[in-house]
Amino acid sequence: MELLMVPLTKKWQITKDNDLDIVFIIECISAVSHAIGTPFGPYLPPIWHRCLNIVEKTIMQFEADPSLSSDSDEKDPMIVALDLLCSVTQDLPDFVNYLLNENSDRFFQLLFRSMQDEKLEVKQSAFALLGDLASSLFDHLKPHINTLLPYAIVELEAVHISNNQQQISVTNNAAWAVGEISLKAGRELQPFVEDLLKRLIAILNKPLPSRASRENTALFENSAISIGRLGSTCPEIIAPYLPSLLSKWFEAVSKLNDDWEKISAFKGMNAVIVLNPQTVLPYFIYFCHALASWKDETLPQDLNEVFLQLLQNYKLAFEMQNINVSSQLPADDQEILKRRYGF
């Protein structure tokens, strides 16, 4: 490790902040820290502080000279510095926790200013950092929720004003960060839930291009995940909005991998649905397809039990109306639901 870090550290020290070579050095350090993991921790403090300096200097430079173009390459060091902060927050949370315990005020001031930057790439990196903080070090983020969530709301709205791919990437990171925050914040998120929900539903119902880009698809899926997670936070606020979101929500989550994100989204939506199960009936085909999207070996038992109870209740409701709804399902979905639930 010393053979790698000694020359890299030397190059890092002699390269000036305004030298564009610093971009490649920061990217290299980010890759090395990710690959090495915990043993990289002792090298982190001076790198962390210099990244903050680069972010601060860049902000001050552009504030001092309004004639500078936001699209210039001069913000590239700031972007990769934010990306490195994001990477180590995810990979080395114990070391970052120590650094934030020393002084978090400056860090959050710079994060908030970065989330408002004119350059979309800066915003994209800032919201990625926000999401990783929520995931790995929420206690540090918690005091700032009331300040930062309005910025996320702005970006969830912005995708309807500017539909370029870079804005979609910013909004995607904001939607993902909202989902990560909602997992940890609980009822403290309540004052913002309705504003967040309305914008996430608008994204969910926004038509995808016929050849949707990876960014479009990710935004569609992350919006669905965040809506589900908000359901865990304040299900009674989400419930009245179910008719405006269920068909697209079921479509989105059906395409997710069977992982923790899908689990948390379904758990939240189940908490909403049980408040008014009848709301699902017009969207029952979509509901069944979403259930059938789970593989047997990856479906958590607690979720499976809720699905079983809901299906039994719906089956009874359809039988009372003399409706054979299972015959309307695709053959694959029929087979899975019959085998798993006897539906």
Coordinates of C-alpha atoms in Angstrom, one line a residue:
M1 CA 0.0 0.0 0.0
E2 CA 2.9 2.4 0.8
L3 CA 4.3 1.8 -2.7
L4 CA 1.0 3.1 -4.1
M5 CA 0.2 5.9 -1.6
V6 CA 3.6 7.6 -1.3
P7 CA 3.9 8.7 -5.0
L8 CA 0.1 9.4 -5.2
T9 CA 0.3 11.6 -2.0
K10 CA 3.4 13.4 -3.3
K11 CA 1.6 14.2 -6.6
W12 CA -1.5 15.3 -4.7
Q13 CA 0.6 17.7 -2.6
I14 CA 2.5 19.3 -5.4
T15 CA -0.5 19.8 -7.8
K16 CA -2.2 23.2 -7.3
D17 CA -5.9 23.5 -6.8
N18 CA -6.4 25.4 -10.1
D19 CA -4.3 22.9 -12.1
L20 CA -6.8 20.8 -14.1
D21 CA -4.5 17.8 -13.4
I22 CA -6.0 17.8 -10.0
V23 CA -9.2 16.4 -11.5
F24 CA -7.4 13.2 -12.6
I25 CA -5.5 12.9 -9.3
I26 CA -8.8 13.2 -7.3
E27 CA -10.4 10.6 -9.5
C28 CA -7.4 8.3 -8.9
I29 CA -7.6 8.8 -5.2
S30 CA -11.3 8.1 -5.2
A31 CA -10.8 4.8 -7.1
V32 CA -7.9 3.8 -4.7
S33 CA -9.9 4.6 -1.6
H34 CA -12.8 2.6 -2.9
A35 CA -10.6 -0.4 -3.7
I36 CA -8.6 -0.3 -0.5
G37 CA -11.4 0.4 1.9
T38 CA -10.7 0.8 5.7
P39 CA -6.8 0.8 5.4
F40 CA -7.2 4.0 3.4
G41 CA -8.8 5.8 6.4
P42 CA -5.6 7.2 8.0
Y43 CA -4.9 9.0 4.7
L44 CA -8.3 10.6 4.6
P45 CA -8.2 13.8 6.8
P46 CA -5.9 16.0 4.7
I47 CA -7.7 14.8 1.5
W48 CA -11.1 15.5 3.0
H49 CA -10.1 19.0 4.1
R50 CA -8.5 19.9 0.7
C51 CA -11.6 18.7 -1.1
L52 CA -13.6 21.1 1.0
N53 CA -11.1 23.9 0.2
I54 CA -11.5 23.2 -3.5
V55 CA -15.3 23.4 -3.3
E56 CA -15.1 26.6 -1.2
K57 CA -12.6 28.3 -3.5
T58 CA -14.6 27.4 -6.6
I59 CA -17.8 28.8 -5.1
M60 CA -16.0 32.0 -4.0
Q61 CA -14.3 32.4 -7.4
F62 CA -17.6 32.3 -9.3
E63 CA -19.3 34.6 -6.8
A64 CA -16.5 37.1 -7.1
D65 CA -16.6 37.2 -10.9
P66 CA -20.1 36.9 -12.4
S67 CA -18.6 37.0 -15.9
L68 CA -17.3 33.5 -15.5
S69 CA -19.3 30.9 -17.5
S70 CA -20.9 28.3 -15.3
D71 CA -20.3 25.8 -18.2
S72 CA -16.5 26.3 -18.1
D73 CA -14.1 23.5 -17.1
E74 CA -13.1 25.5 -14.0
K75 CA -15.8 23.8 -12.0
D76 CA -14.5 20.3 -12.8
P77 CA -12.2 20.2 -9.7
M78 CA -15.2 21.1 -7.5
I79 CA -17.3 18.3 -9.1
V80 CA -14.7 15.6 -8.6
A81 CA -14.0 16.8 -5.1
L82 CA -17.7 16.4 -4.3
D83 CA -17.6 13.0 -5.9
L84 CA -14.7 12.0 -3.7
L85 CA -16.5 13.2 -0.6
C86 CA -19.4 11.1 -1.7
S87 CA -17.3 8.0 -2.3
V88 CA -15.6 8.1 1.1
T89 CA -18.9 8.8 2.9
Q90 CA -20.1 5.6 1.5
D91 CA -17.0 3.5 1.9
L92 CA -15.4 4.9 5.1
P93 CA -18.3 6.2 7.2
D94 CA -16.4 5.7 10.5
F95 CA -13.6 8.0 9.4
V96 CA -16.0 10.6 7.9
N97 CA -18.0 10.5 11.2
Y98 CA -14.9 11.5 13.0
L99 CA -14.2 14.4 10.6
L100 CA -17.8 15.6 10.8
N101 CA -17.6 15.4 14.6
E102 CA -14.6 17.8 14.4
N103 CA -16.5 20.4 12.3
S104 CA -19.7 19.7 10.4
D105 CA -20.9 23.3 10.0
R106 CA -18.5 24.2 7.2
F107 CA -19.2 20.9 5.4
F108 CA -23.0 21.5 5.4
Q109 CA -22.7 25.1 4.4
L110 CA -20.7 24.0 1.3
L111 CA -23.1 21.2 0.6
F112 CA -26.1 23.5 0.7
R113 CA -24.4 26.0 -1.6
S114 CA -23.4 23.2 -4.0
M115 CA -27.0 22.0 -4.2
Q116 CA -28.0 25.5 -5.5
D117 CA -25.1 25.8 -8.0
E118 CA -25.9 26.9 -11.5
K119 CA -24.0 24.0 -13.0
L120 CA -26.1 20.9 -13.2
E121 CA -23.1 18.6 -12.8
V122 CA -22.3 20.2 -9.4
K123 CA -25.9 19.7 -8.3
Q124 CA -25.8 16.1 -9.4
S125 CA -22.8 15.4 -7.3
A126 CA -24.2 17.4 -4.3
F127 CA -27.4 15.4 -4.2
A128 CA -25.5 12.1 -4.5
L129 CA -23.5 13.2 -1.5
L130 CA -26.8 14.1 0.3
G131 CA -28.1 10.6 -0.3
D132 CA -25.0 8.9 0.9
L133 CA -25.0 11.0 4.0
A134 CA -28.6 9.9 4.7
S135 CA -27.7 6.3 4.1
S136 CA -24.4 6.2 6.1
L137 CA -24.4 9.1 8.6
F138 CA -27.9 10.3 9.1
D139 CA -27.3 11.6 12.6
H140 CA -25.2 14.3 11.1
L141 CA -27.8 15.1 8.5
K142 CA -30.8 15.1 10.8
P143 CA -30.4 18.7 12.2
H144 CA -30.4 20.1 8.6
I145 CA -33.4 18.3 7.2
N146 CA -35.6 21.4 7.3
T147 CA -33.0 23.4 5.4
L148 CA -32.1 20.8 2.7
L149 CA -35.5 19.3 1.7
P150 CA -36.7 22.4 0.0
Y151 CA -33.7 22.1 -2.3
A152 CA -34.8 18.6 -3.2
I153 CA -38.3 19.8 -3.8
V154 CA -37.0 22.4 -6.3
E155 CA -35.1 19.7 -8.2
L156 CA -38.1 17.3 -8.3
E157 CA -40.0 20.2 -9.9
A158 CA -37.2 21.3 -12.2
V159 CA -37.4 18.2 -14.4
H160 CA -40.7 19.4 -15.7
I161 CA -39.2 22.7 -16.7
S162 CA -35.9 21.6 -18.2
N163 CA -36.1 18.1 -19.7
N164 CA -32.4 17.7 -20.7
Q165 CA -30.5 14.6 -19.7
Q166 CA -28.3 16.4 -17.2
Q167 CA -31.3 17.8 -15.3
I168 CA -32.9 14.3 -15.3
S169 CA -29.7 13.0 -13.6
V170 CA -29.9 15.8 -11.0
T171 CA -33.6 15.1 -10.3
N172 CA -32.8 11.3 -10.1
N173 CA -30.3 11.9 -7.4
A174 CA -32.7 14.2 -5.5
A175 CA -35.4 11.5 -5.7
W176 CA -33.0 8.8 -4.5
A177 CA -31.8 11.0 -1.7
V178 CA -35.4 11.7 -0.6
G179 CA -36.0 7.9 -0.4
E180 CA -32.8 7.5 1.7
I181 CA -33.9 10.3 4.1
S182 CA -37.4 9.0 4.5
L183 CA -36.0 5.6 5.7
K184 CA -34.3 7.4 8.6
A185 CA -36.3 10.5 9.4
G186 CA -39.7 9.0 10.3
R187 CA -42.5 11.4 11.3
E188 CA -40.1 14.3 11.3
L189 CA -40.5 14.3 7.5
Q190 CA -44.3 14.9 7.8
P191 CA -44.3 18.7 7.0
F192 CA -42.7 17.9 3.6
V193 CA -44.4 14.7 2.7
E194 CA -47.2 16.1 0.6
D195 CA -45.0 18.5 -1.4
L196 CA -42.5 15.7 -2.1
L197 CA -45.3 13.2 -2.9
K198 CA -47.0 15.5 -5.5
R199 CA -43.8 16.0 -7.3
L200 CA -42.8 12.3 -7.2
I201 CA -46.2 11.4 -8.6
A202 CA -45.9 13.9 -11.4
I203 CA -42.5 12.3 -12.3
L204 CA -44.1 8.8 -12.1
N205 CA -46.9 9.8 -14.4
K206 CA -44.6 11.6 -16.9
P207 CA -44.5 9.6 -20.1
L208 CA -41.2 7.8 -20.7
P209 CA -39.7 8.3 -24.1
S210 CA -40.1 5.3 -26.5
R211 CA -36.4 4.7 -26.1
A212 CA -36.0 5.7 -22.5
S213 CA -32.4 6.5 -21.5
R214 CA -30.8 4.9 -18.4
E215 CA -31.3 8.2 -16.6
N216 CA -35.1 8.3 -17.5
T217 CA -35.6 4.7 -16.3
A218 CA -33.6 5.3 -13.1
L219 CA -35.7 8.4 -12.3
F220 CA -38.9 6.5 -12.9
E221 CA -37.8 3.7 -10.5
N222 CA -36.3 5.9 -7.8
S223 CA -39.4 8.0 -7.7
A224 CA -41.5 4.8 -7.1
I225 CA -39.1 3.7 -4.4
S226 CA -39.2 7.0 -2.7
I227 CA -43.0 7.1 -2.8
G228 CA -43.1 3.7 -1.2
R229 CA -40.7 4.7 1.5
L230 CA -42.7 7.8 2.2
G231 CA -45.6 5.4 2.9
S232 CA -43.7 4.0 5.8
T233 CA -43.3 7.5 7.2
C234 CA -46.8 8.9 6.8
P235 CA -49.2 6.4 5.3
E236 CA -52.3 8.4 6.1
I237 CA -51.0 11.3 3.9
I238 CA -50.2 9.0 1.0
A239 CA -53.5 7.1 1.0
P240 CA -55.7 9.7 -0.6
Y241 CA -53.3 9.9 -3.6
L242 CA -53.4 6.2 -4.4
P243 CA -55.7 6.4 -7.4
S244 CA -53.3 8.9 -9.1
L245 CA -50.2 6.7 -8.6
L246 CA -51.0 3.0 -8.3
S247 CA -50.9 1.8 -11.9
K248 CA -47.5 3.5 -12.6
W249 CA -46.1 2.5 -9.2
F250 CA -46.9 -1.1 -9.7
E251 CA -45.4 -0.9 -13.2
A252 CA -42.2 0.6 -11.8
V253 CA -41.6 -1.7 -8.9
S254 CA -42.3 -4.8 -11.1
K255 CA -39.1 -4.0 -12.9
L256 CA -36.9 -3.7 -9.9
N257 CA -34.4 -6.2 -8.7
D258 CA -35.5 -8.1 -5.6
D259 CA -33.3 -6.1 -3.3
W260 CA -33.5 -3.9 -0.2
E261 CA -34.8 -1.0 -2.2
K262 CA -37.7 -3.0 -3.5
I263 CA -38.4 -4.5 -0.1
S264 CA -38.6 -1.1 1.6
A265 CA -40.8 0.3 -1.2
F266 CA -43.3 -2.5 -0.9
K267 CA -43.3 -2.4 2.9
G268 CA -44.2 1.3 2.8
M269 CA -46.8 0.9 0.1
N270 CA -48.4 -2.0 2.0
A271 CA -48.7 0.3 5.0
V272 CA -50.7 2.7 2.8
I273 CA -52.8 0.1 1.1
V274 CA -54.0 -1.6 4.3
L275 CA -55.6 1.8 5.3
N276 CA -57.9 1.5 2.3
P277 CA -57.5 -1.9 0.5
Q278 CA -60.5 -1.1 -1.8
T279 CA -58.4 1.5 -3.6
V280 CA -56.4 -1.2 -5.3
L281 CA -59.4 -3.0 -6.9
P282 CA -59.4 -0.9 -10.2
Y283 CA -55.6 -1.6 -10.5
F284 CA -55.7 -5.2 -9.4
I285 CA -54.1 -6.6 -12.6
Y286 CA -51.1 -4.3 -12.0
F287 CA -51.0 -5.3 -8.3
C288 CA -50.9 -9.0 -9.2
H289 CA -48.1 -8.5 -11.7
A290 CA -46.1 -6.6 -9.1
L291 CA -46.5 -9.5 -6.7
A292 CA -45.6 -12.0 -9.3
S293 CA -42.4 -10.1 -10.1
W294 CA -40.9 -11.5 -6.9
K295 CA -38.8 -14.6 -7.0
D296 CA -39.7 -17.2 -4.3
E297 CA -36.3 -17.3 -2.8
T298 CA -35.9 -13.5 -2.5
L299 CA -39.4 -12.6 -1.2
P300 CA -39.3 -11.8 2.6
Q301 CA -41.7 -13.8 4.7
D302 CA -43.3 -10.8 6.3
L303 CA -44.1 -9.2 2.9
N304 CA -45.4 -12.6 1.6
E305 CA -47.8 -12.8 4.6
V306 CA -49.2 -9.3 3.9
F307 CA -49.6 -10.2 0.2
L308 CA -51.4 -13.4 1.1
Q309 CA -53.8 -11.6 3.4
L310 CA -54.5 -8.9 0.8
L311 CA -55.1 -11.5 -2.0
Q312 CA -57.5 -13.5 0.2
N313 CA -59.5 -10.4 0.9
Y314 CA -59.6 -9.4 -2.7
K315 CA -60.5 -12.9 -3.8
L316 CA -63.5 -12.8 -1.5
A317 CA -64.5 -9.4 -2.8
F318 CA -64.4 -10.5 -6.4
E319 CA -66.3 -13.7 -5.6
M320 CA -69.1 -11.7 -4.0
Q321 CA -69.4 -9.8 -7.3
N322 CA -69.2 -13.1 -9.3
I323 CA -66.0 -11.9 -11.1
N324 CA -63.3 -14.4 -12.1
V325 CA -60.4 -11.9 -12.1
S326 CA -57.6 -14.6 -12.2
S327 CA -58.6 -15.4 -15.8
Q328 CA -57.7 -11.9 -16.8
L329 CA -54.1 -12.2 -15.6
P330 CA -51.3 -13.1 -17.9
A331 CA -50.6 -16.9 -17.8
D332 CA -47.2 -16.5 -16.1
D333 CA -48.8 -14.4 -13.3
Q334 CA -51.6 -16.8 -12.9
E335 CA -49.2 -19.7 -12.4
I336 CA -47.1 -17.9 -9.8
L337 CA -50.0 -16.6 -7.8
K338 CA -51.8 -19.9 -7.9
R339 CA -48.7 -21.8 -6.7
R340 CA -47.6 -19.2 -4.1
Y341 CA -51.0 -18.1 -2.8
G342 CA -53.6 -20.5 -4.1
F343 CA -55.2 -17.6 -5.9

